[in-house]
Short mmCIF file of C-alpha atoms and ligand atoms in Angstrom, two decimals:
data_model
loop_
_atom_site.label_atom_id
_atom_site.label_comp_id
_atom_site.label_asym_id
_atom_site.label_seq_id
_atom_site.Cartn_x
_atom_site.Cartn_y
_atom_site.Cartn_z
CA UNK G 260 -9.20 -19.55 -34.21
CA UNK G 261 -11.37 -16.92 -32.92
CA UNK G 262 -10.21 -18.10 -29.73
CA UNK G 263 -6.81 -17.13 -30.33
CA UNK G 264 -7.51 -13.33 -30.74
CA UNK G 265 -9.42 -13.56 -27.65
CA UNK G 266 -6.90 -14.95 -25.45
CA UNK G 267 -3.74 -12.29 -26.84
CA UNK G 268 -5.82 -9.83 -26.27
CA UNK G 269 -5.95 -11.41 -22.69
CA UNK G 270 -2.61 -11.58 -22.48
CA UNK G 271 -2.26 -7.84 -23.73
CA UNK G 272 -5.10 -6.63 -20.54
CA UNK G 273 -2.24 -8.08 -18.22
CA UNK G 274 0.83 -6.54 -19.88
CA UNK G 275 2.32 -10.21 -21.05
CA UNK G 276 2.08 -9.59 -25.10
CA UNK G 277 4.89 -9.87 -26.31
CA UNK G 278 6.38 -8.37 -29.64
CA UNK G 279 8.99 -8.47 -32.36
CA UNK G 280 11.00 -5.58 -31.88
CA UNK G 281 13.77 -5.03 -34.93
CA UNK G 282 17.38 -4.53 -33.35
CA UNK G 283 19.83 -3.64 -35.38
CA UNK G 284 24.41 -4.37 -34.56
CA UNK G 285 26.14 -0.86 -35.31
CA UNK G 286 29.36 -2.10 -37.52
CA UNK G 287 32.90 -1.45 -35.15
CA UNK G 288 30.38 -0.52 -32.04
CA UNK G 289 29.82 -3.65 -30.20
CA UNK G 290 27.96 -2.87 -26.88
CA UNK G 291 25.63 -0.72 -28.60
CA UNK G 292 22.25 -1.35 -31.30
CA UNK G 293 20.18 1.00 -32.78
CA UNK G 294 16.66 0.52 -32.17
CA UNK G 295 13.01 2.77 -34.29
CA UNK G 296 16.19 4.70 -35.58
CA UNK G 297 17.65 4.95 -31.86
CA UNK G 298 21.37 4.28 -31.02
CA UNK G 299 21.02 2.89 -27.69
CA UNK G 300 23.24 1.36 -25.08
CA UNK G 301 22.58 -2.52 -25.91
CA UNK G 302 21.69 -3.09 -21.57
CA UNK G 303 20.08 -7.00 -23.34
CA UNK G 304 22.00 -8.89 -24.91
CA UNK G 305 24.69 -12.12 -23.54
CA UNK G 306 27.10 -11.02 -25.80
CA UNK G 307 29.24 -11.17 -22.30
CA UNK G 308 32.57 -11.06 -23.73
CA UNK G 309 31.59 -8.90 -26.47
CA UNK G 310 33.00 -11.27 -29.43
CA UNK G 311 29.80 -11.14 -31.18
CA UNK G 312 31.76 -9.02 -34.02
CA UNK G 313 35.68 -9.70 -33.72
CA UNK G 314 37.14 -9.62 -36.68
CA UNK G 315 38.88 -12.63 -36.39
CA UNK G 316 35.78 -14.71 -35.49
CA UNK G 317 34.42 -13.41 -38.41
CA UNK G 318 37.12 -14.09 -41.11
CA UNK G 319 37.32 -17.83 -39.84
CA UNK G 320 33.10 -18.02 -40.56
CA UNK G 321 34.19 -15.75 -44.20
CA UNK G 322 36.99 -18.62 -44.96
CA UNK G 323 34.97 -21.60 -44.27
CA UNK G 324 31.69 -20.17 -46.12
CA UNK G 325 33.97 -19.93 -48.83
CA UNK G 326 35.65 -23.87 -48.66
CA UNK G 327 33.02 -25.15 -47.33
CA UNK G 328 29.82 -23.69 -48.72
CA UNK G 329 26.41 -22.33 -46.57
CA UNK G 330 24.67 -25.67 -45.13
CA UNK G 331 26.23 -29.15 -44.44
CA UNK G 332 23.89 -31.09 -45.85
CA UNK G 333 22.40 -33.82 -43.29
CA UNK G 334 22.86 -34.64 -40.03
CA UNK G 335 26.45 -36.11 -37.98
CA UNK G 336 25.27 -39.60 -38.60
CA UNK G 337 24.42 -39.56 -42.13
CA UNK G 338 27.38 -36.95 -44.29
CA UNK G 339 27.10 -34.05 -41.95
CA UNK G 340 29.85 -34.92 -39.82
CA UNK G 341 32.37 -32.59 -41.15
CA UNK G 342 36.21 -32.13 -40.40
CA UNK G 343 35.84 -28.99 -38.25
CA UNK G 344 34.00 -31.13 -36.10
CA UNK G 345 36.22 -33.58 -35.26
CA UNK G 346 39.26 -30.29 -34.13
CA UNK G 347 36.23 -28.59 -31.70
CA UNK G 348 35.33 -32.23 -29.95
CA UNK G 349 38.75 -32.24 -29.34
CA UNK G 350 39.82 -28.87 -28.67
CA UNK G 351 36.29 -28.27 -26.20
CA UNK G 352 37.16 -31.82 -23.96
CA UNK G 353 40.28 -30.81 -23.73
CA UNK G 354 39.49 -26.79 -22.14
CA UNK G 355 36.58 -29.14 -20.35
CA UNK G 356 39.51 -31.60 -18.55
CA UNK G 357 36.92 -33.76 -19.93
CA UNK G 358 37.47 -36.99 -21.99
CA UNK G 359 35.07 -36.25 -24.59
CA UNK G 360 32.37 -33.38 -25.90
CA UNK G 361 29.31 -33.27 -28.28
CA UNK G 362 28.57 -30.37 -30.38
CA UNK G 363 25.04 -29.73 -30.34
CA UNK G 364 23.02 -26.77 -32.80
CA UNK G 365 22.11 -25.05 -29.84
CA UNK G 366 21.45 -24.80 -25.66
CA UNK G 367 18.03 -25.60 -26.39
CA UNK G 368 18.45 -28.75 -28.19
CA UNK G 369 20.98 -29.56 -25.76
CA UNK G 370 19.13 -29.65 -22.66
CA UNK G 371 16.30 -31.41 -24.05
CA UNK G 372 18.09 -33.95 -26.30
CA UNK G 373 20.96 -34.55 -23.17
CA UNK G 374 17.83 -34.61 -20.36
CA UNK G 375 15.55 -37.12 -22.50
CA UNK G 376 18.79 -39.35 -23.11
CA UNK G 377 19.36 -39.69 -19.59
CA UNK G 378 16.19 -40.24 -18.32
CA UNK G 379 12.57 -41.88 -19.44
CA UNK G 380 9.28 -43.06 -17.20
CA UNK G 381 10.39 -44.33 -14.04
CA UNK G 382 13.40 -41.82 -13.45
CA UNK G 383 13.43 -38.47 -11.32
CA UNK G 384 14.36 -35.25 -12.61
CA UNK G 385 15.58 -33.30 -9.53
CA UNK G 386 15.68 -29.48 -10.49
CA UNK G 387 15.94 -25.83 -9.54
CA UNK G 388 12.43 -24.24 -9.69
CA UNK G 389 14.41 -21.05 -11.51
CA UNK G 390 15.81 -23.16 -14.46
CA UNK G 391 16.02 -22.42 -17.70
CA UNK G 392 13.13 -23.46 -19.84
CA UNK G 393 14.73 -25.65 -22.20
CA UNK G 394 15.53 -27.63 -19.35
CA UNK G 395 12.15 -27.90 -18.07
CA UNK G 396 10.64 -28.75 -22.14
CA UNK G 397 13.58 -31.66 -21.31
CA UNK G 398 12.11 -32.82 -18.65
CA UNK G 399 8.71 -32.78 -19.88
CA UNK G 400 9.67 -34.37 -22.73
CA UNK G 401 11.84 -37.41 -21.17
CA UNK G 402 8.68 -38.29 -19.13
CA UNK G 403 10.34 -39.21 -15.75
CA UNK G 404 8.62 -37.97 -13.10
CA UNK G 405 9.43 -33.72 -12.48
CA UNK G 406 10.66 -33.15 -8.77
CA UNK G 407 11.16 -29.23 -8.50
CA UNK G 408 12.66 -27.25 -5.52
CA UNK G 409 12.77 -23.96 -4.62
CA UNK G 410 15.07 -21.78 -5.97
CA UNK G 411 18.82 -23.20 -4.36
CA UNK G 412 16.70 -24.54 -1.01
CA UNK G 413 18.56 -27.53 -0.95
CA UNK G 414 17.16 -28.70 2.42
CA UNK G 415 13.33 -29.11 -0.31
CA UNK G 416 15.99 -31.04 -2.86
CA UNK G 417 16.94 -33.06 0.11
CA UNK G 418 13.41 -34.26 0.84
CA UNK G 419 12.82 -34.34 -3.05
CA UNK G 420 15.29 -37.58 -3.11
CA UNK G 421 14.50 -38.89 0.21
CA UNK G 422 10.59 -39.15 -1.48
CA UNK G 423 11.26 -40.38 -5.26
CA UNK G 424 14.30 -43.31 -3.69
CA UNK G 425 12.65 -45.87 -5.11
CA UNK G 426 12.98 -43.93 -8.85
CA UNK G 427 14.96 -46.18 -11.07
CA UNK G 428 17.66 -43.18 -12.12
CA UNK G 429 17.55 -39.83 -10.50
CA UNK G 430 19.14 -36.54 -12.26
CA UNK G 431 19.46 -33.47 -10.27
CA UNK G 432 20.06 -30.98 -12.98
CA UNK G 433 20.87 -26.50 -12.94
CA UNK G 434 21.62 -23.89 -13.89
CA UNK G 435 25.18 -22.61 -12.68
CA UNK G 436 24.18 -19.14 -13.42
CA UNK G 437 20.40 -18.53 -12.94
CA UNK G 438 19.41 -16.52 -16.40
CA UNK G 439 17.00 -14.23 -15.27
CA UNK G 440 18.64 -13.79 -11.70
CA UNK G 441 22.15 -13.59 -11.96
CA UNK G 442 23.10 -15.56 -8.81
CA UNK G 443 24.68 -19.53 -8.67
CA UNK G 444 23.60 -22.28 -7.39
CA UNK G 445 24.82 -23.83 -4.46
CA UNK G 446 27.62 -26.58 -6.12
CA UNK G 447 29.46 -28.30 -3.60
CA UNK G 448 26.09 -28.84 -1.61
CA UNK G 449 24.64 -30.57 -4.93
CA UNK G 450 28.01 -32.90 -5.41
CA UNK G 451 26.96 -34.13 -1.78
CA UNK G 452 23.65 -34.13 -2.17
CA UNK G 453 23.89 -36.45 -5.59
CA UNK G 454 27.09 -38.67 -4.44
CA UNK G 455 24.97 -39.44 -0.55
CA UNK G 456 21.56 -40.15 -3.04
CA UNK G 457 23.82 -42.17 -6.28
CA UNK G 458 22.04 -39.64 -8.71
CA UNK G 459 23.68 -38.12 -11.57
CA UNK G 460 24.45 -34.09 -11.61
CA UNK G 461 24.08 -32.53 -15.25
CA UNK G 462 24.93 -28.37 -15.18
CA UNK G 463 23.96 -25.92 -17.50
CA UNK G 464 26.94 -23.01 -17.77
CA UNK G 465 24.95 -21.19 -20.31
CA UNK G 466 26.03 -17.97 -18.30
CA UNK G 467 29.70 -18.56 -16.95
CA UNK G 468 31.16 -20.30 -19.56
CA UNK G 469 33.25 -18.07 -20.93
CA UNK G 470 33.43 -15.88 -17.51
CA UNK G 471 34.42 -17.76 -14.74
CA UNK G 472 37.37 -20.47 -14.63
CA UNK G 473 40.79 -19.00 -15.50
CA UNK G 474 40.33 -20.27 -19.35
CA UNK G 475 36.65 -19.20 -19.17
CA UNK G 476 35.88 -23.24 -18.40
CA UNK G 477 33.19 -22.25 -16.08
CA UNK G 478 32.06 -21.98 -12.53
CA UNK G 479 32.47 -25.88 -12.48
CA UNK G 480 36.45 -24.92 -12.72
CA UNK G 481 36.13 -21.92 -11.26
CA UNK G 482 35.27 -23.24 -7.71
CA UNK G 483 37.58 -26.97 -8.21
CA UNK G 484 34.93 -28.95 -8.61
CA UNK G 485 34.70 -29.87 -12.23
CA UNK G 486 35.71 -33.80 -12.08
CA UNK G 487 32.57 -33.98 -10.06
CA UNK G 488 29.84 -33.07 -12.29
CA UNK G 489 28.67 -35.91 -14.33
CA UNK G 490 26.83 -33.67 -17.36
CA UNK G 491 28.50 -30.89 -18.27
CA UNK G 492 27.01 -28.07 -21.24
CA UNK G 493 27.20 -24.95 -22.08
CA UNK G 494 26.90 -22.88 -25.54
CA UNK G 495 28.12 -20.48 -27.88
CA UNK G 496 25.72 -18.30 -28.67
CA UNK G 497 26.45 -15.62 -25.30
CA UNK G 498 29.95 -15.57 -23.66
CA UNK G 499 31.30 -17.23 -27.28
CA UNK G 500 29.02 -14.50 -29.23
CA UNK G 501 28.03 -17.28 -31.87
CA UNK G 502 25.77 -19.76 -31.60
CA UNK G 503 25.40 -23.22 -30.99
CA UNK G 504 26.12 -25.74 -27.99
CA UNK G 505 27.97 -28.47 -26.11
CA UNK G 506 27.73 -31.08 -23.23
CA UNK G 507 31.37 -32.66 -22.35
CA UNK G 508 31.91 -35.83 -19.86
CA UNK G 509 33.53 -39.17 -20.52
CA UNK G 510 33.76 -41.77 -23.66
CA UNK G 511 30.89 -43.32 -22.36
CA UNK G 512 28.13 -40.48 -21.70
CA UNK G 513 29.30 -38.60 -25.59
CA UNK G 514 29.05 -42.87 -27.04
CA UNK G 515 25.52 -42.68 -25.22
CA UNK G 516 24.41 -39.54 -26.45
CA UNK G 517 25.17 -39.85 -29.82
CA UNK G 518 22.69 -42.54 -30.14
CA UNK G 519 20.35 -41.50 -27.53
CA UNK G 520 19.49 -37.96 -28.14
CA UNK G 521 17.01 -37.20 -31.16
CA UNK G 522 17.19 -34.38 -31.33
CA UNK G 523 21.37 -34.40 -32.73
CA UNK G 524 20.19 -37.39 -34.58
CA UNK G 525 17.25 -36.52 -36.17
CA UNK G 526 17.99 -32.78 -36.97
CA UNK G 527 20.97 -31.30 -39.49
CA UNK G 528 24.45 -30.24 -38.53
CA UNK G 529 25.39 -26.90 -37.84
CA UNK G 530 26.77 -25.50 -41.09
CA UNK G 531 30.56 -25.61 -41.22
CA UNK G 532 30.93 -21.73 -41.05
CA UNK G 533 29.11 -22.03 -38.09
CA UNK G 534 31.58 -24.35 -36.60
CA UNK G 535 35.00 -23.02 -37.88
CA UNK G 536 33.69 -19.30 -35.64
CA UNK G 537 33.29 -21.49 -32.58
CA UNK G 538 36.70 -22.56 -32.49
CA UNK G 539 37.54 -19.39 -33.41
CA UNK G 540 36.27 -18.35 -30.64
CA UNK G 541 36.87 -21.11 -28.93
CA UNK G 542 40.60 -19.66 -28.79
CA UNK G 543 39.94 -16.41 -27.63
CA UNK G 544 37.52 -17.19 -24.76
CA UNK G 545 41.08 -18.98 -23.20
CA UNK G 546 43.25 -16.59 -24.28
CA UNK G 547 41.28 -12.84 -23.53
CA UNK G 548 41.32 -12.59 -19.95
CA UNK G 549 41.13 -9.22 -19.76
CA UNK G 550 38.24 -9.06 -21.18
CA UNK G 551 37.09 -11.30 -18.15
CA UNK G 552 37.83 -9.66 -15.84
CA UNK G 553 36.30 -5.65 -17.05
CA UNK G 554 33.35 -7.47 -17.38
CA UNK G 555 33.32 -9.09 -13.96
CA UNK G 556 34.20 -5.44 -12.29
CA UNK G 557 31.59 -3.94 -14.61
CA UNK G 558 29.28 -6.29 -13.23
CA UNK G 559 30.48 -5.86 -9.88
CA UNK G 560 31.10 -1.37 -9.66
CA UNK G 561 26.79 -1.07 -11.81
CA UNK G 562 25.26 -3.48 -8.88
CA UNK G 563 26.01 -2.04 -6.75
CA UNK G 564 25.80 1.55 -8.43
CA UNK G 565 21.55 0.14 -8.42
CA UNK G 566 21.97 -1.26 -4.88
CA UNK G 567 23.44 2.29 -3.55
CA UNK G 568 20.21 3.95 -5.21
CA UNK G 569 17.54 2.25 -3.64
CA UNK G 570 16.76 -0.39 -6.15
CA UNK G 571 16.06 -3.99 -5.12
CA UNK G 572 18.43 -5.51 -7.22
CA UNK G 573 19.02 -9.37 -7.43
CA UNK G 574 21.99 -11.12 -5.25
CA UNK G 575 25.62 -12.19 -7.04
CA UNK G 576 28.60 -11.53 -8.85
CA UNK G 577 27.46 -12.11 -12.30
CA UNK G 578 27.17 -9.30 -15.20
CA UNK G 579 23.75 -10.51 -14.92
CA UNK G 580 21.77 -7.57 -12.64
CA UNK G 581 18.03 -7.99 -12.50
CA UNK G 582 16.44 -4.96 -11.36
CA UNK G 583 13.00 -6.06 -9.59
CA UNK G 584 9.78 -4.69 -9.92
CA UNK G 585 6.93 -6.34 -9.52
CA UNK G 586 4.47 -4.78 -11.27
CA UNK G 587 4.38 -6.42 -15.60
CA UNK G 588 2.77 -2.52 -16.49
CA UNK G 589 5.28 -1.02 -14.23
CA UNK G 590 7.88 -2.76 -15.48
CA UNK G 591 6.77 -2.53 -19.18
CA UNK G 592 6.57 1.30 -18.21
CA UNK G 593 10.41 1.77 -16.90
CA UNK G 594 11.44 -0.66 -20.23
CA UNK G 595 9.85 2.30 -22.25
CA UNK G 596 11.51 5.51 -20.51
CA UNK G 597 15.24 3.86 -20.34
CA UNK G 598 15.16 3.12 -24.16
CA UNK G 599 14.09 6.92 -24.67
CA UNK G 600 16.70 8.07 -22.42
CA UNK G 601 19.75 5.97 -24.91
CA UNK G 602 18.72 2.61 -22.88
CA UNK G 603 18.41 -0.99 -23.96
CA UNK G 604 16.85 -2.96 -21.19
CA UNK G 605 14.04 -5.37 -21.30
CA UNK G 606 11.39 -5.98 -19.72
CA UNK G 607 11.20 -9.92 -18.53
CA UNK G 608 7.89 -10.81 -17.35
CA UNK G 609 5.93 -13.61 -15.95
CA UNK G 610 5.79 -16.79 -16.88
CA UNK G 611 9.97 -16.31 -17.45
CA UNK G 612 9.95 -15.02 -14.17
CA UNK G 613 7.28 -15.96 -10.61
CA UNK G 614 3.64 -14.14 -10.83
CA UNK G 615 4.57 -11.03 -8.77
CA UNK G 616 8.50 -10.14 -10.33
CA UNK G 617 8.50 -8.97 -13.24
CA UNK G 618 12.44 -7.41 -13.64
CA UNK G 619 14.44 -5.47 -15.90
CA UNK G 620 17.26 -7.05 -16.81
CA UNK G 621 20.54 -5.91 -17.72
CA UNK G 622 23.64 -7.83 -18.39
CA UNK G 623 26.75 -6.28 -19.81
CA UNK G 624 29.43 -6.59 -21.68
CA UNK G 625 33.25 -6.39 -21.38
CA UNK G 626 32.65 -4.25 -24.50
CA UNK G 627 30.52 -1.31 -22.60
CA UNK G 628 32.93 1.72 -21.06
CA UNK G 629 33.32 2.15 -17.62
CA UNK G 630 31.96 5.71 -18.62
CA UNK G 631 29.46 4.35 -20.41
CA UNK G 632 27.47 2.27 -17.30
CA UNK G 633 28.40 5.04 -15.08
CA UNK G 634 26.35 6.99 -17.12
CA UNK G 635 23.94 4.67 -17.57
CA UNK G 636 23.82 3.99 -13.86
CA UNK G 637 22.75 7.48 -12.87
CA UNK G 638 19.65 8.04 -15.66
CA UNK G 639 18.70 4.37 -13.77
CA UNK G 640 18.29 6.42 -10.90
CA UNK G 641 16.74 9.14 -12.02
CA UNK G 642 14.54 7.66 -14.11
CA UNK G 643 13.31 5.74 -10.74
CA UNK G 644 12.75 8.38 -9.22
CA UNK G 645 10.96 10.02 -12.07
CA UNK G 646 8.99 6.66 -12.18
CA UNK G 647 7.84 5.89 -8.36
CA UNK G 648 9.58 2.70 -8.21
CA UNK G 649 12.52 3.97 -6.69
CA UNK G 650 10.93 5.70 -3.44
CA UNK G 651 12.96 9.44 -2.06
C1 PLP Q 104 20.50 -19.38 -23.40
C2 PLP Q 104 20.32 -20.74 -22.29
C3 PLP Q 104 19.80 -22.27 -23.11
C4 PLP Q 104 19.48 -21.93 -24.45
O1 PLP Q 104 20.35 -21.80 -25.29
P1 PLP Q 104 20.83 -21.00 -26.41
O2 PLP Q 104 22.06 -21.92 -27.83
O3 PLP Q 104 20.32 -19.68 -26.91
O4 PLP Q 104 19.58 -22.57 -27.07
C5 PLP Q 104 19.97 -22.75 -22.05
N1 PLP Q 104 19.97 -22.94 -20.90
C6 PLP Q 104 20.46 -21.75 -19.57
C7 PLP Q 104 20.40 -21.74 -18.81
C8 PLP Q 104 20.21 -20.34 -21.35
O5 PLP Q 104 20.76 -19.30 -20.52
#
């Protein structure tokens, strides 16, 4: 196993070794965490609506835990299909305006399971280069040809669609909001291309579910193209503040996945208490419009504050605000300096993002007050100057 020590040392040399650090929530103070004994404004989590500590969700989970026990005991096709699932999947389908929906253990398993169930050898998947790792892994697992197109580059996508014209089945797959950049996919254009080339279109709303759409349905609803999407997936681990994921679409799609999605078939059902927590979160997501509006307004304000300060900030209007640093070591040092001044914001480095684009990824939450965010933006600016990230 010596090779492992050597490769880890090489990673550490390039400021690329990853390490686990404890971050504890603070009861009654959503939007903050404790790390290394210090209270920090949490600009790293994906708890966009600030629901992770919502009393109604905690109570729903507590009640279900007492009634249904800790674990579900088996996969859903065996005896793990507890009553709360049917209720939740009906509510999900009605929320998304689709015929059916299926709950998955998490977003990673939803993506790997769905993609490997939809395509196989002789098929082609067209995937934005910045799509989430779980999409990339799903394509690898499927054994279909992986045609990666340059980020949001429709000409490149068209070229690849032409090149793979002979593929048996074609699948275009995209994040709706890109997780490390915070910008949007060109969804109406993707719909036009999938129709022209006879491809299926799958979207991952992990970072847009709960945030866009009048009832938090996601970006596709906000754009009015939800009926043009063949496979819609989203997670309950981000804006919903809980855990798990869903796929929605036609009844045929869901029947197919129940029969073919291996992570669904061969893995134990989520604990009933988690399913109950998701159901409660879904009700809140549909009705807590104020949180959505506060979050989007805060995103715009924070983004322009950093832009005005002179940082290289990613495009978009989402609550994900990346500040591009470039160098891995500098990004790490900047993150450490932010922590010293009371802000938790992680440095994102390759291979999560392309080489030379290490960044600090700020993600906002409806739990943050306007004052806290304005303060944070000022701190970030002065640290940027101090550390030479910002030229004066
Ligand atoms: C977080 C994320 C996932 C994975 O979801 P989990 O529920 O955390 O496994 C999938 N896709 C995207 C775009 C994500 O950001």
